[in-house]
PDB file as gemmi writes it, atoms N, CA and C in Angstrom:
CRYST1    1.000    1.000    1.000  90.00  90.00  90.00 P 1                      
ATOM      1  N   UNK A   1       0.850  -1.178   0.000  1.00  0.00           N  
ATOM      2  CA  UNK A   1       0.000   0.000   0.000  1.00  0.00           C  
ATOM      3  C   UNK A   1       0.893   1.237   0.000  1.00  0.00           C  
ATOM      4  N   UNK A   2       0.514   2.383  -0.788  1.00  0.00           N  
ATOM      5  CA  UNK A   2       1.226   3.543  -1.006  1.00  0.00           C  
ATOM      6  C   UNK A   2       0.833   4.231  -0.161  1.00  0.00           C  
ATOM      7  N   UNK A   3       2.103   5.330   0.708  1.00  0.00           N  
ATOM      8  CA  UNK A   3       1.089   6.619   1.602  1.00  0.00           C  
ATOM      9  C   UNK A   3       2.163   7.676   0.751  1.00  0.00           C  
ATOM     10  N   UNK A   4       1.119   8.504   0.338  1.00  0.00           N  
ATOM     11  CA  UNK A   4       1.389   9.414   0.389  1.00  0.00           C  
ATOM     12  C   UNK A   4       1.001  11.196   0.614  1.00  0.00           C  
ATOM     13  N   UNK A   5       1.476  12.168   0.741  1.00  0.00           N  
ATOM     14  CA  UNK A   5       1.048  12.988   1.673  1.00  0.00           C  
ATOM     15  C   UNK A   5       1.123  14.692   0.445  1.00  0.00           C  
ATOM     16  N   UNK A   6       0.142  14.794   0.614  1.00  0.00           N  
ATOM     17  CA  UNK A   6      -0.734  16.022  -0.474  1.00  0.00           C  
ATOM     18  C   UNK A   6      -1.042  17.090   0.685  1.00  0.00           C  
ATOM     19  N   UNK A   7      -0.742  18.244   0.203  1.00  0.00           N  
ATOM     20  CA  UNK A   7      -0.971  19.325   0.956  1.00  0.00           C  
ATOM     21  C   UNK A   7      -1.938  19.793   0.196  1.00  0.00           C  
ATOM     22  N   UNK A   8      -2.935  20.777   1.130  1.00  0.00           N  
ATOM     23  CA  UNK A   8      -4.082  21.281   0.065  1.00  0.00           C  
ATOM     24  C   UNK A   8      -3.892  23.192   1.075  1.00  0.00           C  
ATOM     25  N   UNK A   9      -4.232  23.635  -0.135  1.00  0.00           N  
ATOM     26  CA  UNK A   9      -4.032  24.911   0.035  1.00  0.00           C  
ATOM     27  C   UNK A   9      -5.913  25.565  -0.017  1.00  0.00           C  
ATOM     28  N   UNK A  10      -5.860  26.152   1.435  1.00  0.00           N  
ATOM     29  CA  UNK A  10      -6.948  27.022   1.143  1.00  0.00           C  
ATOM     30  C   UNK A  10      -7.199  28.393   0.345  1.00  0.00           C  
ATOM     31  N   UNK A  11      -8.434  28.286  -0.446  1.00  0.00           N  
ATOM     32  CA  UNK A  11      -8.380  29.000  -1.500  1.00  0.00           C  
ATOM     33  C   UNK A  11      -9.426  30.436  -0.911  1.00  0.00           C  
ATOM     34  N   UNK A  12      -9.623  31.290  -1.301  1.00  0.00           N  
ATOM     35  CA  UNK A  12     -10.597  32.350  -0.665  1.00  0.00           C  
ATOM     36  C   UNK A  12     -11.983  31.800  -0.501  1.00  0.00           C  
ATOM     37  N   UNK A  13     -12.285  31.333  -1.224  1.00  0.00           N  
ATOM     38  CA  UNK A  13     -13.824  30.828  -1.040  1.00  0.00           C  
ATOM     39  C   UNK A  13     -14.187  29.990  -0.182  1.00  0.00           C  
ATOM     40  N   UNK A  14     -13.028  29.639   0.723  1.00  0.00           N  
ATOM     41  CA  UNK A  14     -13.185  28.256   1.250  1.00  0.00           C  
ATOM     42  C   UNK A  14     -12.782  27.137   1.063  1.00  0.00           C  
ATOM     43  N   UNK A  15     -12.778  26.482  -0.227  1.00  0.00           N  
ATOM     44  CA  UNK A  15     -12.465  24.960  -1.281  1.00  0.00           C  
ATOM     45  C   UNK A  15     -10.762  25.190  -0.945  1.00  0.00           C  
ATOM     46  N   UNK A  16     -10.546  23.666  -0.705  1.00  0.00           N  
ATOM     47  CA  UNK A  16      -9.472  23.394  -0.479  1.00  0.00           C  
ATOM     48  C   UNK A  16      -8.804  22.823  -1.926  1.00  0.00           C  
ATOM     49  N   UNK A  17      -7.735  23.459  -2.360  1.00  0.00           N  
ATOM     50  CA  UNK A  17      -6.842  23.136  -3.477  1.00  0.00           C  
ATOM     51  C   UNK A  17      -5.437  21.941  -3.335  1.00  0.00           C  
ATOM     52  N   UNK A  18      -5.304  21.534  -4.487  1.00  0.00           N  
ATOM     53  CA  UNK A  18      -4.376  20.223  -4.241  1.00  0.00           C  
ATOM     54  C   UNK A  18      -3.351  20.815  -5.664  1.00  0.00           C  
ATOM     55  N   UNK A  19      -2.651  21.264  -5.325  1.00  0.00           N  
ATOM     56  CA  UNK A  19      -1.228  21.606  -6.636  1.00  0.00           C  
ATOM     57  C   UNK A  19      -1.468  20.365  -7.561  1.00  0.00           C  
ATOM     58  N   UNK A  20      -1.553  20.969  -8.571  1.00  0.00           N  
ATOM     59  CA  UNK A  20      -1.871  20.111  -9.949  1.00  0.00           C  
ATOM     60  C   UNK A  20      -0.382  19.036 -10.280  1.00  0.00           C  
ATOM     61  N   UNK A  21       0.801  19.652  -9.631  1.00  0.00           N  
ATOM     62  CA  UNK A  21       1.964  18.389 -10.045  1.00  0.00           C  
ATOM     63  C   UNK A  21       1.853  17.544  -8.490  1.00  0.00           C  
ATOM     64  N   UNK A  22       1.258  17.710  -7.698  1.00  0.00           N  
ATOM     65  CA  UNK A  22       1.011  16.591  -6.597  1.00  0.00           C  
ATOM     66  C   UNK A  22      -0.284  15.313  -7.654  1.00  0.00           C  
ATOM     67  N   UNK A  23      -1.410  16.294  -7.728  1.00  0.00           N  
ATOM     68  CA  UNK A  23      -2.415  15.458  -8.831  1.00  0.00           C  
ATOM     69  C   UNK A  23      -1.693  14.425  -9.629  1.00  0.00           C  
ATOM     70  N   UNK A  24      -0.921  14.874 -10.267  1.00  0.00           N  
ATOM     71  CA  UNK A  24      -0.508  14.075 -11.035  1.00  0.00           C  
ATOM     72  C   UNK A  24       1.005  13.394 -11.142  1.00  0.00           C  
ATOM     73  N   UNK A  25       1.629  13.643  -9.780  1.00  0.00           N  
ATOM     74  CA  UNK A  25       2.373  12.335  -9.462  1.00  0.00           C  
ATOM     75  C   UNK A  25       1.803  11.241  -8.605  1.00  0.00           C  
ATOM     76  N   UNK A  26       1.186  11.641  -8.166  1.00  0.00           N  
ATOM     77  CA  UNK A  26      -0.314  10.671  -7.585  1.00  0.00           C  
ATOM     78  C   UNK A  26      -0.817   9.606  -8.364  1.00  0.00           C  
ATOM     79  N   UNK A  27      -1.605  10.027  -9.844  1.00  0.00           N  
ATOM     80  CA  UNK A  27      -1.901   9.449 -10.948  1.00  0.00           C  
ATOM     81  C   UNK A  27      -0.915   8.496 -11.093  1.00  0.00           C  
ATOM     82  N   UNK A  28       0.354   8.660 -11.509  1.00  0.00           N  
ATOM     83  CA  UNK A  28       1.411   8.189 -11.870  1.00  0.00           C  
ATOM     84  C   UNK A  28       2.048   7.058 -11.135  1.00  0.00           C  
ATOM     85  N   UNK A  29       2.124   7.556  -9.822  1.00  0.00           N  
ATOM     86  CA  UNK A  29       2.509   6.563  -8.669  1.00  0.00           C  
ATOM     87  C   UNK A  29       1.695   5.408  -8.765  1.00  0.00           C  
ATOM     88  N   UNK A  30       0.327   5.712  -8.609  1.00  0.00           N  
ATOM     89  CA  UNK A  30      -1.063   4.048  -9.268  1.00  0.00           C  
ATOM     90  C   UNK A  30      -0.737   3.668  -9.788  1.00  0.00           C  
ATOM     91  N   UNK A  31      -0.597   4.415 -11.465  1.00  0.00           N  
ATOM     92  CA  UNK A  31      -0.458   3.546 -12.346  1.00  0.00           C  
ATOM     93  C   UNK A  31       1.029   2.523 -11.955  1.00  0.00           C  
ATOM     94  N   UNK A  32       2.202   3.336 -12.055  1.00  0.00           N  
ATOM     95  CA  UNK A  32       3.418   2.658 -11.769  1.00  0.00           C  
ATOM     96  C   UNK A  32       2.824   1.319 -10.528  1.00  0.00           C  
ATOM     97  N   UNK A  33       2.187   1.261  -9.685  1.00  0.00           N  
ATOM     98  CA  UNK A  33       2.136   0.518  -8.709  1.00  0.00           C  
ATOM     99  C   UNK A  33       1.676  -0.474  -9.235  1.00  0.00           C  
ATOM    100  N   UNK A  34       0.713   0.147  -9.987  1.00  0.00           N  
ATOM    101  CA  UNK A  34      -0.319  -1.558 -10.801  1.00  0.00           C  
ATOM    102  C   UNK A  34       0.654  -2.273 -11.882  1.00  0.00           C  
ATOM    103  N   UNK A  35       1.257  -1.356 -12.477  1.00  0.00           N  
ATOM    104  CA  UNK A  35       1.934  -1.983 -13.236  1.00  0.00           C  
ATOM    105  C   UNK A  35       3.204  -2.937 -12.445  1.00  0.00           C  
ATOM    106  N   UNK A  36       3.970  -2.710 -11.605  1.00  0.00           N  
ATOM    107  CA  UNK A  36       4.780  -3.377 -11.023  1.00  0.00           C  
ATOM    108  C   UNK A  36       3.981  -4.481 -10.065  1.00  0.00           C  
ATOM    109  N   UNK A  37       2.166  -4.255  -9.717  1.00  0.00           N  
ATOM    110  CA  UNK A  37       1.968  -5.549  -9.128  1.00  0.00           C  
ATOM    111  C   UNK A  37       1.329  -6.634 -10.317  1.00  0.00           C  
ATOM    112  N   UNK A  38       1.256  -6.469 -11.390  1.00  0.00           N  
ATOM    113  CA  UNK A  38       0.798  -7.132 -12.672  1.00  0.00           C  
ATOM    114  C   UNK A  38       2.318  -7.562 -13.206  1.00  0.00           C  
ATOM    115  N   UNK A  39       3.546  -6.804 -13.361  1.00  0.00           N  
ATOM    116  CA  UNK A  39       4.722  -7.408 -13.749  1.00  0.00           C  
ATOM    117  C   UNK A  39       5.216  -8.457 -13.105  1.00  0.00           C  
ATOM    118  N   UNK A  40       4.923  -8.568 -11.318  1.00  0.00           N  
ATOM    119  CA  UNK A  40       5.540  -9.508 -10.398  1.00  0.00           C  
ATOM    120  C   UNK A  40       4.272 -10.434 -10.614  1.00  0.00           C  
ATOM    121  N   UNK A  41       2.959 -10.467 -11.258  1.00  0.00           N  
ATOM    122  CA  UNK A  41       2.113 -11.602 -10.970  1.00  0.00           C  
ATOM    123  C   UNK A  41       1.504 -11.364 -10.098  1.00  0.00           C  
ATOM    124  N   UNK A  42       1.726 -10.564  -9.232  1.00  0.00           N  
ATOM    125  CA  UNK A  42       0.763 -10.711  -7.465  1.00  0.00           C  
ATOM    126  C   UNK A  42      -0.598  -9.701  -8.103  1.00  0.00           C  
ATOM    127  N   UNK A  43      -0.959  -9.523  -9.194  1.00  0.00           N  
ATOM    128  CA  UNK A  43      -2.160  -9.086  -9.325  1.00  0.00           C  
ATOM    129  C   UNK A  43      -3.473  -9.985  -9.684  1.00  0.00           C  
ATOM    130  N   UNK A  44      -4.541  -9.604  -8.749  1.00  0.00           N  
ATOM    131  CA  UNK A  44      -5.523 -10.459  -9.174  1.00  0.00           C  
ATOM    132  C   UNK A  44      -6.350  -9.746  -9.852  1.00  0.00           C  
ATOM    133  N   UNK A  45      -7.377 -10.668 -10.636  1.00  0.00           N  
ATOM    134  CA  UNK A  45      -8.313 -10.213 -11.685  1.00  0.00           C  
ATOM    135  C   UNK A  45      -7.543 -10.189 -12.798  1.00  0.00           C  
ATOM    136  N   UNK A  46      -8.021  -9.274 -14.478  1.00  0.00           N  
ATOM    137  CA  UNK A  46      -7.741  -9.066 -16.022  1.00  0.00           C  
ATOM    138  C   UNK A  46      -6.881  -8.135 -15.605  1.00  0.00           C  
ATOM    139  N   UNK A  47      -5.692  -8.946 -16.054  1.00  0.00           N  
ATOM    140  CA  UNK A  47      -4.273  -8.157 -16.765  1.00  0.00           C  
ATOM    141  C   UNK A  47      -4.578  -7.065 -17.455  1.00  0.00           C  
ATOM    142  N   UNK A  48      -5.015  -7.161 -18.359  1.00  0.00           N  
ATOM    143  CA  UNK A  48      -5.336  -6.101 -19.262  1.00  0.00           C  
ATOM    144  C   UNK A  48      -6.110  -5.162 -18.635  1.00  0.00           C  
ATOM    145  N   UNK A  49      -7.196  -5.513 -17.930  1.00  0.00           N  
ATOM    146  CA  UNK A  49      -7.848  -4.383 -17.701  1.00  0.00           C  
ATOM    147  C   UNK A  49      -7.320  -3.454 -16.672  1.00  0.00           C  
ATOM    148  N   UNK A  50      -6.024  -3.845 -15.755  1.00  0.00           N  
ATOM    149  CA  UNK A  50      -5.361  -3.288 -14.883  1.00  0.00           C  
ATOM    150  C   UNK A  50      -4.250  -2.231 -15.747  1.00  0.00           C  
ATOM    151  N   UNK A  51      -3.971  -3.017 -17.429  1.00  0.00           N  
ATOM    152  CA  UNK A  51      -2.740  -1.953 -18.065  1.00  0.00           C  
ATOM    153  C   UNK A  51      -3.983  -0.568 -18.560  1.00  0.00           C  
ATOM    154  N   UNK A  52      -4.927  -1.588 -19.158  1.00  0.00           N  
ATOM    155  CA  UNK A  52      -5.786  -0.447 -19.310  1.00  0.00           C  
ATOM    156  C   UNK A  52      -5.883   1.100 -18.371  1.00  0.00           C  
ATOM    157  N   UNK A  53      -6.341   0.604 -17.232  1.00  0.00           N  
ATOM    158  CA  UNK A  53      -6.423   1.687 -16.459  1.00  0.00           C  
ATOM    159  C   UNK A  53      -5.120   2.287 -16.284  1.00  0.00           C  
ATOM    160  N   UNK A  54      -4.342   1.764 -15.329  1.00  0.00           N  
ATOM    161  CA  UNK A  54      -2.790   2.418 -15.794  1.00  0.00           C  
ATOM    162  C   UNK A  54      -2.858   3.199 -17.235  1.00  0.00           C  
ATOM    163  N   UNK A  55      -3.136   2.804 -18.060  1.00  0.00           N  
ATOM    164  CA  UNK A  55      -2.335   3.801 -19.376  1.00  0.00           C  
ATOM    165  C   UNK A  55      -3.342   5.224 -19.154  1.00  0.00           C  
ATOM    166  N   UNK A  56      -4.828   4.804 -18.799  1.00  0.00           N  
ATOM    167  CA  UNK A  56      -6.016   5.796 -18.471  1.00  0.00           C  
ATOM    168  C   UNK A  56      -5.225   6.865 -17.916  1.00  0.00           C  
ATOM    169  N   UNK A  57      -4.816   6.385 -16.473  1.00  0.00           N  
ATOM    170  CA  UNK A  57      -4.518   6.853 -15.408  1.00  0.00           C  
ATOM    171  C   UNK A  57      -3.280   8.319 -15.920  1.00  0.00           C  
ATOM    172  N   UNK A  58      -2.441   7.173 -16.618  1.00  0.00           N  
ATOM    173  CA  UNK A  58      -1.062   8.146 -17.237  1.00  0.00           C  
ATOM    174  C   UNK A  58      -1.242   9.054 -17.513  1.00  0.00           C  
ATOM    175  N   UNK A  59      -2.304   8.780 -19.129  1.00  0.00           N  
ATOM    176  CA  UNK A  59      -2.791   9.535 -19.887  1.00  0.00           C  
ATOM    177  C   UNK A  59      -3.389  11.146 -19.358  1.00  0.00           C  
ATOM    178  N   UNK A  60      -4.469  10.774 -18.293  1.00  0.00           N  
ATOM    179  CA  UNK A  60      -4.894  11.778 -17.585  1.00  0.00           C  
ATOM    180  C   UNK A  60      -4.008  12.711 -17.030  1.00  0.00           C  
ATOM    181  N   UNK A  61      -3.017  12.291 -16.084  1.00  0.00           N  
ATOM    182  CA  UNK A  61      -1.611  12.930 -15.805  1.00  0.00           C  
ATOM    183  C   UNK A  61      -0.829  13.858 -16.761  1.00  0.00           C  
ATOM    184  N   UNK A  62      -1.027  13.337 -17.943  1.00  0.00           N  
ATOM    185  CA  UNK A  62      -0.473  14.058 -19.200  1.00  0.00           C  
ATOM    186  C   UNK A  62      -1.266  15.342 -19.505  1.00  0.00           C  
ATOM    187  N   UNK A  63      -2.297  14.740 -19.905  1.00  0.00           N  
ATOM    188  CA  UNK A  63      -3.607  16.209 -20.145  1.00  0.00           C  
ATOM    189  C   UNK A  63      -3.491  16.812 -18.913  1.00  0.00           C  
ATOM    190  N   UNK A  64      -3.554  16.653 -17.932  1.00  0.00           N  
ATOM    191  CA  UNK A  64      -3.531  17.861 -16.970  1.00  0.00           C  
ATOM    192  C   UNK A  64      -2.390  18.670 -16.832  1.00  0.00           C  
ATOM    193  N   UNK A  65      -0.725  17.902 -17.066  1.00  0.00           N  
ATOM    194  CA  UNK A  65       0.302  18.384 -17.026  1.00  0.00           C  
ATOM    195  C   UNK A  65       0.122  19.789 -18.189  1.00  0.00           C  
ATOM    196  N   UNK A  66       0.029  19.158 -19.408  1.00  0.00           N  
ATOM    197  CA  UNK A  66      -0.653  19.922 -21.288  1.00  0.00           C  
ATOM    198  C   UNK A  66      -1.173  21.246 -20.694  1.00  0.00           C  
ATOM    199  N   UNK A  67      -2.125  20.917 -19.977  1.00  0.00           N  
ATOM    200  CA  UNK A  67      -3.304  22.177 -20.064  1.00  0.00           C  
ATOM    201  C   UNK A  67      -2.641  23.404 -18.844  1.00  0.00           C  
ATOM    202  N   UNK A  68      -1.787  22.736 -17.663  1.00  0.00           N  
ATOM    203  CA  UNK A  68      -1.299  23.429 -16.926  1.00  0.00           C  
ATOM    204  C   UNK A  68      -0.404  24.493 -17.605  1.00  0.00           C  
ATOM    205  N   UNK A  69       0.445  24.052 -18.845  1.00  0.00           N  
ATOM    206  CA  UNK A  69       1.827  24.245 -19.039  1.00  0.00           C  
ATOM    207  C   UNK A  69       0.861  25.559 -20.187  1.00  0.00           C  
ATOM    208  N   UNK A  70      -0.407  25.159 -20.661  1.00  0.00           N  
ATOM    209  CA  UNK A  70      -0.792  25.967 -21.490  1.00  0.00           C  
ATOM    210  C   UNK A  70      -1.478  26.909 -20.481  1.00  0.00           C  
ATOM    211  N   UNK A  71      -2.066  26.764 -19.868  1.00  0.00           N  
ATOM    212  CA  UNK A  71      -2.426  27.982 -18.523  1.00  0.00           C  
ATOM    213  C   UNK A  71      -1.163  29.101 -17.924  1.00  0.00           C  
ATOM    214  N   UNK A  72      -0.408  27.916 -17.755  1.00  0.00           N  
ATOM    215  CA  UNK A  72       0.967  28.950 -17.184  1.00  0.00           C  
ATOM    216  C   UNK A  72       1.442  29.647 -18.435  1.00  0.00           C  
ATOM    217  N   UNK A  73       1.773  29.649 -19.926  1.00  0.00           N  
ATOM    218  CA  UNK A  73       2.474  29.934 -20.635  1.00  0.00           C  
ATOM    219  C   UNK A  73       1.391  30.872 -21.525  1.00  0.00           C  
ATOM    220  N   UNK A  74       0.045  30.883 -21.040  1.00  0.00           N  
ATOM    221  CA  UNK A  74      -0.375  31.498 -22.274  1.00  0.00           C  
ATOM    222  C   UNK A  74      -0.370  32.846 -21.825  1.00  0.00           C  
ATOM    223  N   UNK A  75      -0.403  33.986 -23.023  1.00  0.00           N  
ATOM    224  CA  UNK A  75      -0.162  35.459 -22.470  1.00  0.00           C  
ATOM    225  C   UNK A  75      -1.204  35.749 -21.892  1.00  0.00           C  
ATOM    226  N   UNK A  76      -1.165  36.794 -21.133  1.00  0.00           N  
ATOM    227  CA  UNK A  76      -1.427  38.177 -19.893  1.00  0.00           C  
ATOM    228  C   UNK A  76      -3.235  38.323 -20.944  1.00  0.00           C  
ATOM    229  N   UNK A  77      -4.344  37.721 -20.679  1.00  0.00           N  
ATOM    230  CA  UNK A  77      -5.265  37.862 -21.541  1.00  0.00           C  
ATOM    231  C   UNK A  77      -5.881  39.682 -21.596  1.00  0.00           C  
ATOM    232  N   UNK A  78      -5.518  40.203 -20.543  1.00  0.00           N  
ATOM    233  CA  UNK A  78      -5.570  41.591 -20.414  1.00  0.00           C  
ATOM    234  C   UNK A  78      -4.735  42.756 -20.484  1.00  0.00           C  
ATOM    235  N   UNK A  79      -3.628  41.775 -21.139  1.00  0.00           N  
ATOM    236  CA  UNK A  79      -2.691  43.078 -21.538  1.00  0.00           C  
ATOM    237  C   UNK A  79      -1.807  43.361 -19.976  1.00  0.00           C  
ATOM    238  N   UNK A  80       0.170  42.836 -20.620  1.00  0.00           N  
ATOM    239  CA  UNK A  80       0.862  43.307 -19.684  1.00  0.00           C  
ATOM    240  C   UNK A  80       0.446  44.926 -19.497  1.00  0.00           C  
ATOM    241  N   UNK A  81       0.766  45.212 -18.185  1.00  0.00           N  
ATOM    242  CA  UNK A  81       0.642  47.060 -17.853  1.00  0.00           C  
ATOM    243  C   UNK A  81       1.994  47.643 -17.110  1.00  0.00           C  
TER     244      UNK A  81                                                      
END                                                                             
């Protein structure tokens, strides 16, 4: 079993926030986990449907990384001042 430890940042409204590269070494860590308990055999149930999710899992990690990198990088929508 994995522990791992996510800080969440309170936001003004109240809602508690989770940093988008914690999100998605999180993602990553699953997948990696399933995949190393399906490589050693100690996984029960469809093989496949465990790479399946893993690649899901990745995948998702990716698009969120994408959209961050396009959030952070896209210009000042109101004009530097």
């Amino acid at each position: 079993m994995i522990q791992v430890s996510i800080p969440l940042i309170p936001a003004d409204d109240g809602m508690l926030l989770i940093p988008a590269d914690h999100v998605t070494a999180l993602l990553r860590r699953l997948a990696g986990d399933w995949l190393e308990t399906t490589d050693a055999g100690e996984m029960r149930g469809d093989e496949q449907t465990v790479l399946d999710l893993a690649g899901v899992l990745t995948e998702l990690a990716d698009q969120i990384d994408v959209e961050c990198i396009g959030f952070t990088s896209a210009p000042n929508l109101q004009g530097d001042r």
